[in-house]
Phi, psi and omega in degrees: 000314181299306183306324191284326184293312184302310182300323176305305181311307180299323177297322179293323185297324188287324180294321181299315187296320183289322187286325191305318180292327173305315190293314182298319183293330177293324188290318179296319175295326188265001185073020188289148182301136181283144180240155182269187189301325182284354180090007183260132184294143179297141184304328185292337180253004173257354172100359175256156182297147169262114186303326180297336183245006178282117178287130173288128182300141170277146183285131186234160171081001184298122188290145177286129192255135173297141172281166187298322169305306185300314183297317178299316176300322184295311187293324188282324175308304183304318181293313180301321179296321180291319185290324180287330170299318182292317188283328181291319176297323174301324181293329174299329183267325194257341185286157171254330187272139183286324176307317189283333177293311178299317165308318182293322183287327178294328173295321171301316181285311184290312187283331174298318183285319178296320182293321175293325166301318179292324174302315180303314178289314185293328173301322180290340182263357179075024176248131181269120178287158173298156179257001182213170184281179178276163181298325178290325178289328182288329178295321177297315170304310183300322188289317181285331177305335184270356184262154173222154171067221185297328181289320176301306179320305180301302177306307182300312183292323170310314182290318183291329175298307175303319179290319186279344171291317178292311186295327184285323175298309184299321178287321179294330184278328167296322180291335181263316182253003182292157178263334179272122180299325177289325176287326173299325182284325177299311179298322180284327178286327182274337185302319182295323175295323178293325174302318176293323180300316189289323179296322181287319178299321171304320180291318187280334178297303181311321187289319185276357173264000174289000000 
C-alpha cells in the first residue's frame, strides 16, 4: 500500500516537471503577466513605476558658478573701482591744482563706466558685488578728507600712483590666469585704461611735488 502511494507521488511530480515548460510558453504567448518569485506581478507591468528601474533625474539648470579666485577678484575689483570714484569726487572738493581736479574727474568717469560693466558680468554669474568700499579704502578716504590744498594734492596723487600699480598687477593676473572667460575679457579690456591712469598719475604727481 505504501509503495503504491509512493509511486503515485513520484508520477505526480514527474507530470509537474513535464507541464511547467508548457505553462511558461503559454504565458508568453497569451501575454499573461510576468510574476516574481512571490507570485506578485512586477510593478512595471501593472502601470506603476518599478523602483529598481527608476532613474535618478540629473540636476539641470544649475547656474554657472564662479570659482573662488574669480569671485574674490571680482569683489575686490568692484570695491577698488568704487573707491576710485569716491576719492575722485573728494579731489573735486579738496584739491587746489586744476591738474589734480581733472585727474579726479577722470577717475569718476572711467571707473564709473568700468564698475557698471563689471556689475553686468557679475550679475550674469549670479554674484552680488559689494555695495560699499573696503575698510582699507575707507581709512584712506578718511585720511585724505582731512587734507586741503597742496597737501591734499601731493597725498592724493601719491595714493593714486600706488593704487594703480597694484590694480594693474591684479588685472593682468586675472587676464592671464582667470578661470571665467567673461571676467578675463573684462580684465583684458580694462587693463590698458589703468595703464593710462598710472601714466597720468605719475605725471601729475611730479607736477604737484615741485
